[in-house]
């Protein structure tokens, strides 16, 4: 088996007295595409956000490339900037793409892409621009380098957002319903982009309702419901012979559309 | 009754000097308000009462205080109560600045409120520190809202600065007062100062609308 990129051990997370994640265990190997499906409001986004510690789990381990990052540092270490340094390492090595793009509207496409390189990775401006330009060209936006986000279509915005993550050369990419806010005719292009990425060997965790994409690209489907992994397995098996009644119920509901 | 334009023309130097003092007071006070308003706004946005409560009280106090009262109190009251003797110009700048820092804090708060949660998320996900996120992502977007409002506030401050003469600052109004008393010609000199204020406000308002237009570019996508 390929190297373990990410291992989540017994992750729990509550908001107030509402427990959103109730002990999640998940391992992702190099070049795997793990597709997370499940009904709305069941903790899919929260789980993704725990991976790069945008959300801090209440308990459990977030092991990335063999090291647990979900540790509270002592205040002495925090004063020395240890926690910050670890967090920066984790986040610069994990890319994340959001449903609503979250592009920086005051920066051009190119500047959106160079920001992380220059600020978090301390790469000199000239090199950062060169890398950002190459990345934007690869997602088909070579002619939009100096465009501001609000002059771009939804599909183009999401490409910029993908380029912004990829330019950091992450070891793992997180996609959170990245096609949900797009017009139907633009969805295919973004899914194709993600498929190309998977074929190039990128390790990915993808939250999506696009079952066609899951079947074609996914290595594994994880069904998340009520804060727990109800069922997990190869895509064909989950999509055609789900074992759990709740999985069956969910799939029949979304496949009807 | 004739309008003695020649008297006004002969007094152009003191009037010009007074105008410059007025602009100076308003500009420096704007600086105080801009600098002081930001930390107050940030404290106000905290969830911890130790932070937001003082900021809240600060804002309420200065919003509820008259500039006239405050300036007299600082200049004469502090001198007697605490033996703090501020020069008139300093007292004027401080009072106008303090008062408007409360308004500025609210302006900053509105500006910061226009920056969506997703912007913080995206910046952190890229590995930016909290400080970089604030400096490079949040503040520049907030400033698009803040700068036009601050420019408007400055125009108000120019007009409000007309009272700083009460503590002895030689601003435009105090010069006009002196000239009026010297020549016994209130009509000429008060008209002259009214015209100067009008031109000042007109000029700066034009500047404000240029600034507003500049900062409303690319603003539609804010928060996305
Ligand atoms: N910051 C927060 N504060 C309080 N509650 C939250 C917070 N974030 C998420 N929740 C709650 O946690 C639950 C899970 O949210 P989450 O966004 O992870 O669901 P999801 O599976 O991604 O749903 P969707 O398909 O709608 O995106 C929801 O009930 C949500 O209201
Ligand atoms: Mg979600």
Coordinates of C-alpha atoms and ligand atoms in Angstrom, one line a residue:
Chain A
X1 CA 0.0 0.0 0.0
X2 CA 1.1 3.5 -0.8
X3 CA 2.4 5.9 1.9
X4 CA -0.2 7.3 4.3
X5 CA -0.7 11.0 3.6
X6 CA -3.4 11.7 6.2
X7 CA -4.7 9.8 9.1
X8 CA -7.6 11.1 11.2
X9 CA -7.9 9.3 14.5
X10 CA -11.1 9.5 16.5
X11 CA -11.9 13.1 15.7
X12 CA -14.7 14.7 17.7
X13 CA -16.0 18.2 17.4
X14 CA -19.0 20.0 19.1
X15 CA -20.5 23.4 18.6
X16 CA -22.1 24.2 21.9
X17 CA -23.9 21.0 22.9
X18 CA -24.4 19.9 19.4
X19 CA -21.8 17.2 18.6
X20 CA -21.1 17.4 14.9
X21 CA -18.3 14.8 14.6
X22 CA -18.6 11.8 16.8
X23 CA -15.3 10.0 16.4
X24 CA -14.1 9.9 12.8
X25 CA -11.3 7.6 11.7
X26 CA -10.1 8.0 8.2
X27 CA -6.9 7.2 6.4
X28 CA -5.9 8.6 3.0
X29 CA -3.0 7.1 1.0
X30 CA -0.9 8.8 -1.6
X31 CA -2.7 9.3 -4.9
X32 CA -6.1 8.3 -3.4
X33 CA -9.2 10.2 -4.2
X34 CA -11.5 9.9 -1.2
X35 CA -15.0 11.1 -1.9
X36 CA -17.2 12.1 1.0
X37 CA -20.9 12.0 0.6
X38 CA -23.8 12.6 3.0
X39 CA -26.8 14.6 3.7
X40 CA -26.6 18.3 4.4
X41 CA -25.5 19.6 7.8
X42 CA -24.0 16.2 8.9
X43 CA -20.4 17.5 9.3
X44 CA -18.8 17.0 5.9
X45 CA -17.4 20.6 5.8
X46 CA -16.5 20.5 9.5
X47 CA -14.5 17.3 8.9
X48 CA -12.6 18.9 6.0
X49 CA -11.9 22.0 8.0
X50 CA -10.5 19.8 10.8
X51 CA -7.9 18.4 8.3
X52 CA -6.1 21.7 7.9
X53 CA -7.2 22.9 11.4
X54 CA -9.4 25.7 10.3
X55 CA -11.5 24.1 12.9
X56 CA -9.8 22.6 15.9
X57 CA -11.1 19.2 16.9
X58 CA -12.1 18.7 20.5
X59 CA -10.2 15.5 20.6
X60 CA -8.4 13.1 18.3
X61 CA -5.4 13.2 16.1
X62 CA -4.8 14.8 12.7
X63 CA -1.7 13.0 11.5
X64 CA -0.3 14.5 8.3
X65 CA 2.8 12.8 6.8
X66 CA 3.3 10.9 10.0
X67 CA 3.0 13.8 12.4
X68 CA 0.1 14.7 14.6
X69 CA -0.8 18.4 14.3
X70 CA -3.8 18.5 16.5
X71 CA -1.8 19.1 19.6
X72 CA -2.2 22.0 22.0
X73 CA 1.2 23.6 22.5
X74 CA 2.3 24.7 25.9
X75 CA 2.3 28.5 26.3
X76 CA 6.1 28.4 26.3
X77 CA 6.2 26.7 22.9
X78 CA 3.5 29.1 21.7
X79 CA 5.6 32.1 22.7
X80 CA 8.4 30.6 20.7
X81 CA 6.1 30.4 17.7
X82 CA 6.2 26.6 17.6
X83 CA 2.4 26.2 17.1
X84 CA 2.3 28.9 14.4
X85 CA 5.2 27.2 12.6
X86 CA 3.5 23.8 12.6
X87 CA 0.2 25.3 11.5
X88 CA 1.9 27.1 8.7
X89 CA 3.6 23.9 7.5
X90 CA 0.3 22.0 7.6
X91 CA -1.7 24.6 5.7
X92 CA 0.9 25.3 3.1
X93 CA 1.1 21.6 2.3
X94 CA -2.7 21.1 2.1
X95 CA -4.7 22.9 -0.5
X96 CA -8.3 23.8 0.0
X97 CA -11.0 24.8 -2.5
X98 CA -14.3 26.2 -1.3
X99 CA -17.8 26.1 -2.5
X100 CA -18.0 29.9 -2.8
X101 CA -14.5 30.3 -4.2
X102 CA -13.4 32.8 -1.5
X103 CA -11.1 34.6 -3.9
X104 CA -9.6 37.9 -2.7
X105 CA -11.6 40.5 -4.6
X106 CA -9.1 43.3 -4.3
X107 CA -6.3 41.2 -5.9
X108 CA -6.0 40.1 -9.5
X109 CA -6.0 36.4 -10.5
X110 CA -2.2 36.5 -10.5
X111 CA -2.0 38.2 -7.1
X112 CA -4.5 35.7 -5.7
X113 CA -2.1 33.0 -6.7
X114 CA 1.2 34.6 -5.6
X115 CA 0.0 35.6 -2.1
X116 CA 0.5 32.3 -0.4
X117 CA 3.8 31.7 -2.1
X118 CA 5.2 35.1 -1.1
X119 CA 3.6 35.4 2.4
X120 CA 3.6 31.9 3.7
X121 CA 6.4 30.2 1.7
X122 CA 8.6 33.3 1.5
X123 CA 9.2 32.7 -2.2
X124 CA 10.7 35.8 -4.0
X125 CA 8.2 37.8 -6.0
X126 CA 9.6 37.1 -9.5
X127 CA 9.6 33.3 -8.9
X128 CA 6.2 33.4 -7.3
X129 CA 4.8 35.3 -10.3
X130 CA 6.4 32.8 -12.7
X131 CA 4.9 29.8 -10.9
X132 CA 1.5 31.5 -10.5
X133 CA 1.4 32.4 -14.2
X134 CA 2.3 28.8 -15.2
X135 CA -0.4 27.5 -12.9
X136 CA -3.1 29.8 -14.2
X137 CA -2.1 28.9 -17.8
X138 CA -2.5 25.2 -16.9
X139 CA -6.1 25.8 -15.8
X140 CA -6.8 27.7 -19.0
X141 CA -6.6 31.3 -17.6
X142 CA -3.4 32.4 -19.3
X143 CA -5.3 35.4 -20.7
X144 CA -6.9 36.4 -17.3
X145 CA -3.8 37.0 -15.2
X146 CA -4.6 40.6 -14.5
X147 CA -8.3 40.2 -14.2
X148 CA -10.1 41.0 -10.9
X149 CA -12.3 38.2 -9.6
X150 CA -15.6 40.1 -10.2
X151 CA -14.9 40.2 -13.9
X152 CA -14.7 36.4 -14.1
X153 CA -17.4 33.9 -14.5
X154 CA -18.1 31.4 -11.7
X155 CA -16.2 28.7 -13.5
X156 CA -13.2 30.9 -14.1
X157 CA -13.3 32.0 -10.4
X158 CA -13.2 28.4 -9.3
X159 CA -10.3 27.8 -11.7
X160 CA -8.4 30.6 -10.1
X161 CA -9.2 29.2 -6.7
X162 CA -7.9 25.8 -7.7
X163 CA -4.8 27.4 -9.2
X164 CA -4.3 29.4 -6.0
X165 CA -4.1 26.1 -4.1
X166 CA -2.1 24.1 -6.6
X167 CA 0.6 26.7 -7.0
X168 CA 1.6 25.9 -3.4
X169 CA 2.4 22.4 -4.6
X170 CA 0.4 20.7 -1.9
X171 CA 0.6 17.1 -0.9
X172 CA -3.1 16.9 -0.4
X173 CA -6.1 18.8 -1.8
X174 CA -9.4 19.3 -0.1
X175 CA -12.5 20.1 -2.2
X176 CA -15.7 21.2 -0.4
X177 CA -18.6 21.1 -2.8
X178 CA -16.7 23.1 -5.3
X179 CA -19.3 22.8 -8.1
X180 CA -22.4 23.5 -5.9
X181 CA -22.4 27.2 -6.6
X182 CA -21.8 26.9 -10.3
X183 CA -24.2 27.2 -13.2
X184 CA -24.9 23.7 -14.5
X185 CA -23.0 24.3 -17.8
X186 CA -19.9 25.2 -15.9
X187 CA -19.8 22.2 -13.6
X188 CA -18.3 19.8 -16.2
X189 CA -15.3 22.0 -16.7
X190 CA -14.4 22.1 -13.1
X191 CA -14.9 18.3 -12.7
X192 CA -12.7 17.8 -15.7
X193 CA -10.0 19.9 -14.0
X194 CA -10.3 17.8 -10.9
X195 CA -10.1 14.6 -12.9
X196 CA -7.0 15.7 -14.6
X197 CA -5.5 16.5 -11.2
X198 CA -6.4 13.0 -10.0
X199 CA -4.8 11.5 -13.1
X200 CA -1.6 13.4 -12.4
X201 CA -1.5 11.6 -9.0
X202 CA -2.8 14.3 -6.6
X203 CA -4.1 13.0 -3.3
X204 CA -7.6 14.4 -2.8
X205 CA -10.5 14.5 -0.4
X206 CA -13.6 15.6 -2.2
X207 CA -16.9 16.4 -0.7
X208 CA -19.4 16.3 -3.6
X209 CA -22.9 15.4 -4.7
X210 CA -21.6 14.6 -8.2
X211 CA -22.0 10.8 -8.2
X212 CA -20.8 10.5 -11.8
X213 CA -17.5 12.1 -10.8
X214 CA -17.3 9.9 -7.7
X215 CA -17.8 6.7 -9.7
X216 CA -15.3 7.7 -12.4
X217 CA -12.5 9.4 -10.4
X218 CA -13.0 8.3 -6.8
X219 CA -10.9 5.5 -5.3
X220 CA -13.2 5.2 -2.3
X221 CA -16.5 6.6 -1.1
X222 CA -17.1 7.6 2.6
X223 CA -20.7 8.1 3.6
X224 CA -20.9 10.5 6.5
X225 CA -24.1 10.9 8.5
X226 CA -24.9 12.2 11.9
X227 CA -21.2 12.9 12.6
X228 CA -20.1 9.3 11.9
X229 CA -18.8 7.3 9.0
X230 CA -21.7 5.0 8.4
X231 CA -20.2 3.2 5.4
X232 CA -17.0 3.2 3.5
X233 CA -15.7 1.3 0.5
X234 CA -14.9 1.2 -3.3
X235 CA -17.1 3.5 -5.3
X236 CA -18.9 0.8 -7.3
X237 CA -19.8 -1.1 -4.3
X238 CA -21.2 1.8 -2.3
X239 CA -23.1 3.2 -5.3
X240 CA -24.6 -0.1 -6.4
X241 CA -24.7 -2.3 -3.3
X242 CA -24.8 0.0 -0.3
X243 CA -25.0 -2.2 2.9
X244 CA -26.5 0.4 5.3
X245 CA -30.1 1.4 5.0
X246 CA -29.2 5.1 5.6
X247 CA -26.7 5.0 2.7
X248 CA -29.4 3.4 0.4
X249 CA -31.9 6.0 1.5
X250 CA -29.5 8.9 0.8
X251 CA -28.3 7.5 -2.6
X252 CA -31.8 6.9 -3.8
X253 CA -32.8 10.4 -2.8
X254 CA -30.0 12.1 -4.7
X255 CA -29.8 9.8 -7.7
X256 CA -33.4 10.5 -8.4
X257 CA -32.6 14.0 -9.4
Chain B
X1 CA -24.4 100.0 2.8
X2 CA -21.6 99.0 0.6
X3 CA -19.6 95.8 0.8
X4 CA -16.0 96.9 1.4
X5 CA -14.2 94.2 -0.6
X6 CA -11.0 96.2 -0.3
X7 CA -11.0 95.6 3.5
X8 CA -11.3 91.9 3.0
X9 CA -8.6 92.0 0.3
X10 CA -6.3 93.9 2.5
X11 CA -6.9 91.3 5.3
X12 CA -6.2 88.4 2.9
X13 CA -3.0 87.3 4.7
X14 CA -4.5 86.8 8.1
X15 CA -7.5 85.1 6.5
X16 CA -5.3 82.8 4.5
X17 CA -3.3 82.0 7.6
X18 CA -6.5 81.2 9.5
X19 CA -7.7 79.0 6.7
X20 CA -4.4 77.0 6.8
X21 CA -4.7 76.7 10.6
X22 CA -8.3 75.4 10.2
X23 CA -7.1 72.8 7.6
X24 CA -4.2 71.8 9.8
X25 CA -6.4 71.3 12.9
X26 CA -8.9 69.2 10.9
X27 CA -6.1 67.1 9.2
X28 CA -4.2 66.4 12.4
X29 CA -7.5 65.5 14.1
X30 CA -8.3 63.2 11.3
X31 CA -5.0 61.5 11.8
X32 CA -5.8 61.1 15.5
X33 CA -9.2 59.7 14.7
X34 CA -7.8 57.3 12.0
X35 CA -5.1 55.9 14.3
X36 CA -7.2 55.7 17.5
X37 CA -10.4 54.5 15.8
X38 CA -8.9 51.3 14.5
X39 CA -7.9 49.7 17.9
X40 CA -11.2 50.9 19.4
X41 CA -13.0 49.2 16.6
X42 CA -11.0 46.0 17.0
X43 CA -11.6 46.0 20.8
X44 CA -15.3 46.6 20.2
X45 CA -15.4 43.6 17.9
X46 CA -14.0 41.3 20.6
X47 CA -16.3 38.8 22.3
X48 CA -14.6 39.3 25.7
X49 CA -16.3 42.0 27.9
X50 CA -12.9 43.2 29.2
X51 CA -12.1 44.3 25.7
X52 CA -15.5 45.3 24.1
X53 CA -16.9 47.1 27.2
X54 CA -14.3 49.8 27.5
X55 CA -14.4 50.3 23.7
X56 CA -18.2 50.5 23.8
X57 CA -18.1 53.1 26.6
X58 CA -15.5 55.1 24.8
X59 CA -17.6 55.2 21.7
X60 CA -20.8 56.1 23.6
X61 CA -19.1 58.8 25.7
X62 CA -17.5 60.6 22.8
X63 CA -20.5 60.3 20.5
X64 CA -22.6 61.8 23.3
X65 CA -20.3 64.7 24.0
X66 CA -20.4 68.2 22.4
X67 CA -17.1 69.4 21.0
X68 CA -17.7 72.8 22.5
X69 CA -18.0 71.4 26.0
X70 CA -15.2 68.9 25.6
X71 CA -12.7 71.5 24.3
X72 CA -13.5 73.9 27.2
X73 CA -13.3 71.1 29.7
X74 CA -10.0 69.8 28.4
X75 CA -8.4 73.2 28.1
X76 CA -9.6 74.9 31.2
X77 CA -11.0 72.0 33.3
X78 CA -7.9 69.7 33.1
X79 CA -5.6 72.6 33.8
X80 CA -7.4 73.2 37.1
X81 CA -8.2 69.6 38.1
X82 CA -5.0 67.9 37.1
X83 CA -2.6 70.7 36.4
X84 CA -2.4 69.6 32.8
X85 CA -1.7 72.7 30.6
X86 CA -2.1 71.8 27.0
X87 CA -1.3 74.4 24.3
X88 CA -4.5 75.6 22.6
X89 CA -3.6 74.0 19.3
X90 CA -2.8 70.6 20.9
X91 CA -6.0 70.7 22.9
X92 CA -8.1 71.5 19.8
X93 CA -6.5 68.7 17.7
X94 CA -6.9 66.2 20.6
X95 CA -10.5 67.0 21.3
X96 CA -11.6 67.0 17.6
X97 CA -9.6 63.8 17.1
X98 CA -10.9 62.0 20.2
X99 CA -14.5 62.9 19.4
X100 CA -14.2 61.7 15.8
X101 CA -12.3 58.6 16.7
X102 CA -15.5 57.3 18.2
X103 CA -17.2 57.9 14.8
X104 CA -14.2 56.5 13.0
X105 CA -14.3 53.3 15.2
X106 CA -17.9 52.8 14.0
X107 CA -16.8 53.4 10.4
X108 CA -14.0 50.8 10.8
X109 CA -16.5 48.4 12.3
X110 CA -18.8 48.7 9.4
X111 CA -15.8 48.3 7.0
X112 CA -14.5 45.2 8.8
X113 CA -18.0 43.8 8.8
X114 CA -18.1 43.9 5.0
X115 CA -15.3 41.4 4.9
X116 CA -16.8 37.9 4.7
X117 CA -15.8 35.0 6.9
X118 CA -14.7 33.2 3.7
X119 CA -11.9 35.7 3.2
X120 CA -10.4 34.8 6.6
X121 CA -10.8 31.1 5.9
X122 CA -9.1 31.3 2.5
X123 CA -6.2 33.3 3.8
X124 CA -5.6 30.9 6.7
X125 CA -6.0 27.9 4.4
X126 CA -3.1 29.4 2.4
X127 CA -0.9 29.4 5.6
X128 CA -1.1 33.2 6.2
X129 CA -0.6 34.3 9.8
X130 CA -3.4 36.2 11.5
X131 CA -1.4 39.4 11.2
X132 CA -0.8 38.9 7.4
X133 CA -4.5 38.0 7.0
X134 CA -5.5 41.2 8.6
X135 CA -3.0 43.4 6.9
X136 CA -3.2 42.0 3.4
X137 CA -6.7 40.7 3.1
X138 CA -9.1 42.2 5.6
X139 CA -7.8 45.7 6.0
X140 CA -7.5 46.6 2.3
X141 CA -11.0 45.4 1.7
X142 CA -12.3 47.3 4.8
X143 CA -10.6 50.4 3.6
X144 CA -12.7 50.6 0.5
X145 CA -15.6 51.3 2.7
X146 CA -13.6 53.2 5.3
X147 CA -11.8 55.7 3.1
X148 CA -14.8 57.4 1.5
X149 CA -16.5 57.6 4.9
X150 CA -13.4 59.0 6.5
X151 CA -13.2 61.6 3.8
X152 CA -16.8 62.6 4.5
X153 CA -16.0 62.8 8.2
X154 CA -13.1 65.0 7.4
X155 CA -15.4 67.5 5.6
X156 CA -17.5 67.6 8.8
X157 CA -14.4 68.1 10.9
X158 CA -13.4 71.1 8.8
X159 CA -16.7 72.7 9.7
X160 CA -16.7 71.6 13.3
X161 CA -13.2 73.1 13.7
X162 CA -14.7 76.5 13.5
X163 CA -15.1 76.6 17.3
X164 CA -11.5 75.9 18.3
X165 CA -11.0 79.7 18.6
X166 CA -12.7 79.5 22.0
X167 CA -9.5 78.2 23.5
X168 CA -7.4 80.7 21.5
X169 CA -6.4 78.9 18.3
X170 CA -6.0 81.4 15.5
X171 CA -8.1 79.6 13.0
X172 CA -10.2 81.2 10.3
X173 CA -13.1 82.1 12.5
X174 CA -10.9 83.7 15.2
X175 CA -9.2 85.7 12.5
X176 CA -12.6 86.8 11.1
X177 CA -13.7 87.7 14.7
X178 CA -10.6 89.8 15.3
X179 CA -10.9 91.6 11.9
X180 CA -14.6 92.2 12.5
X181 CA -13.9 93.9 15.9
X182 CA -11.0 95.9 14.5
X183 CA -12.9 97.3 11.5
X184 CA -16.4 97.1 12.9
X185 CA -17.4 95.4 9.7
X186 CA -19.1 92.1 10.7
X187 CA -20.8 91.7 7.3
X188 CA -17.7 91.8 5.3
X189 CA -15.6 89.4 7.4
X190 CA -18.2 86.9 8.3
X191 CA -19.3 86.8 4.6
X192 CA -15.6 86.3 3.7
X193 CA -15.2 83.4 6.2
X194 CA -18.5 81.8 5.1
X195 CA -17.3 81.9 1.5
X196 CA -13.9 80.4 2.4
X197 CA -15.6 77.6 4.4
X198 CA -18.0 77.0 1.4
X199 CA -15.1 76.8 -1.0
X200 CA -13.1 74.5 1.3
X201 CA -16.0 72.1 1.8
X202 CA -16.8 72.2 -1.9
X203 CA -13.2 71.5 -2.8
X204 CA -12.8 68.6 -0.4
X205 CA -16.2 67.2 -1.3
X206 CA -15.1 67.0 -4.9
X207 CA -12.0 65.2 -3.7
X208 CA -14.3 62.8 -1.6
X209 CA -16.3 61.9 -4.7
X210 CA -13.2 61.2 -6.7
X211 CA -12.0 59.0 -3.8
X212 CA -15.4 57.3 -3.6
X213 CA -15.4 56.5 -7.3
X214 CA -11.9 55.2 -7.1
X215 CA -12.7 52.8 -4.2
X216 CA -15.9 51.5 -5.5
X217 CA -14.1 49.8 -8.4
X218 CA -14.1 46.0 -8.0
X219 CA -16.2 46.4 -4.9
X220 CA -19.2 44.3 -6.1
X221 CA -17.4 41.1 -5.4
X222 CA -16.7 42.0 -1.8
X223 CA -17.1 39.0 0.5
X224 CA -17.0 36.5 -2.3
Ligands
LIG1 N1 -18.9 27.6 13.4 C1 -20.0 26.9 13.7 N2 -20.7 27.2 14.8 C2 -21.8 26.5 15.2 N3 -22.3 25.5 14.5 C3 -21.7 25.1 13.3 C4 -20.5 25.8 12.9 N4 -20.1 25.2 11.8 C5 -20.9 24.2 11.5 N5 -21.9 24.2 12.5 C6 -23.0 23.2 12.5 O1 -22.5 21.9 12.4 C7 -23.3 21.1 11.6 C8 -22.5 20.5 10.5 O2 -22.1 21.5 9.6 P1 -21.3 21.2 8.3 O3 -21.1 22.5 7.6 O4 -20.0 20.5 8.6 O5 -22.2 20.3 7.4 P2 -22.1 19.8 6.0 O6 -22.2 18.3 6.0 O7 -20.9 20.3 5.3 O8 -23.4 20.3 5.3 P3 -23.7 20.9 3.9 O9 -23.9 19.8 2.9 O10 -24.9 21.8 4.0 O11 -22.5 21.8 3.5 C9 -24.4 21.9 11.1 O12 -25.5 21.6 11.9 C10 -24.0 23.3 11.3 O13 -25.0 24.2 11.6
LIG2 MG1 -20.6 21.8 3.8

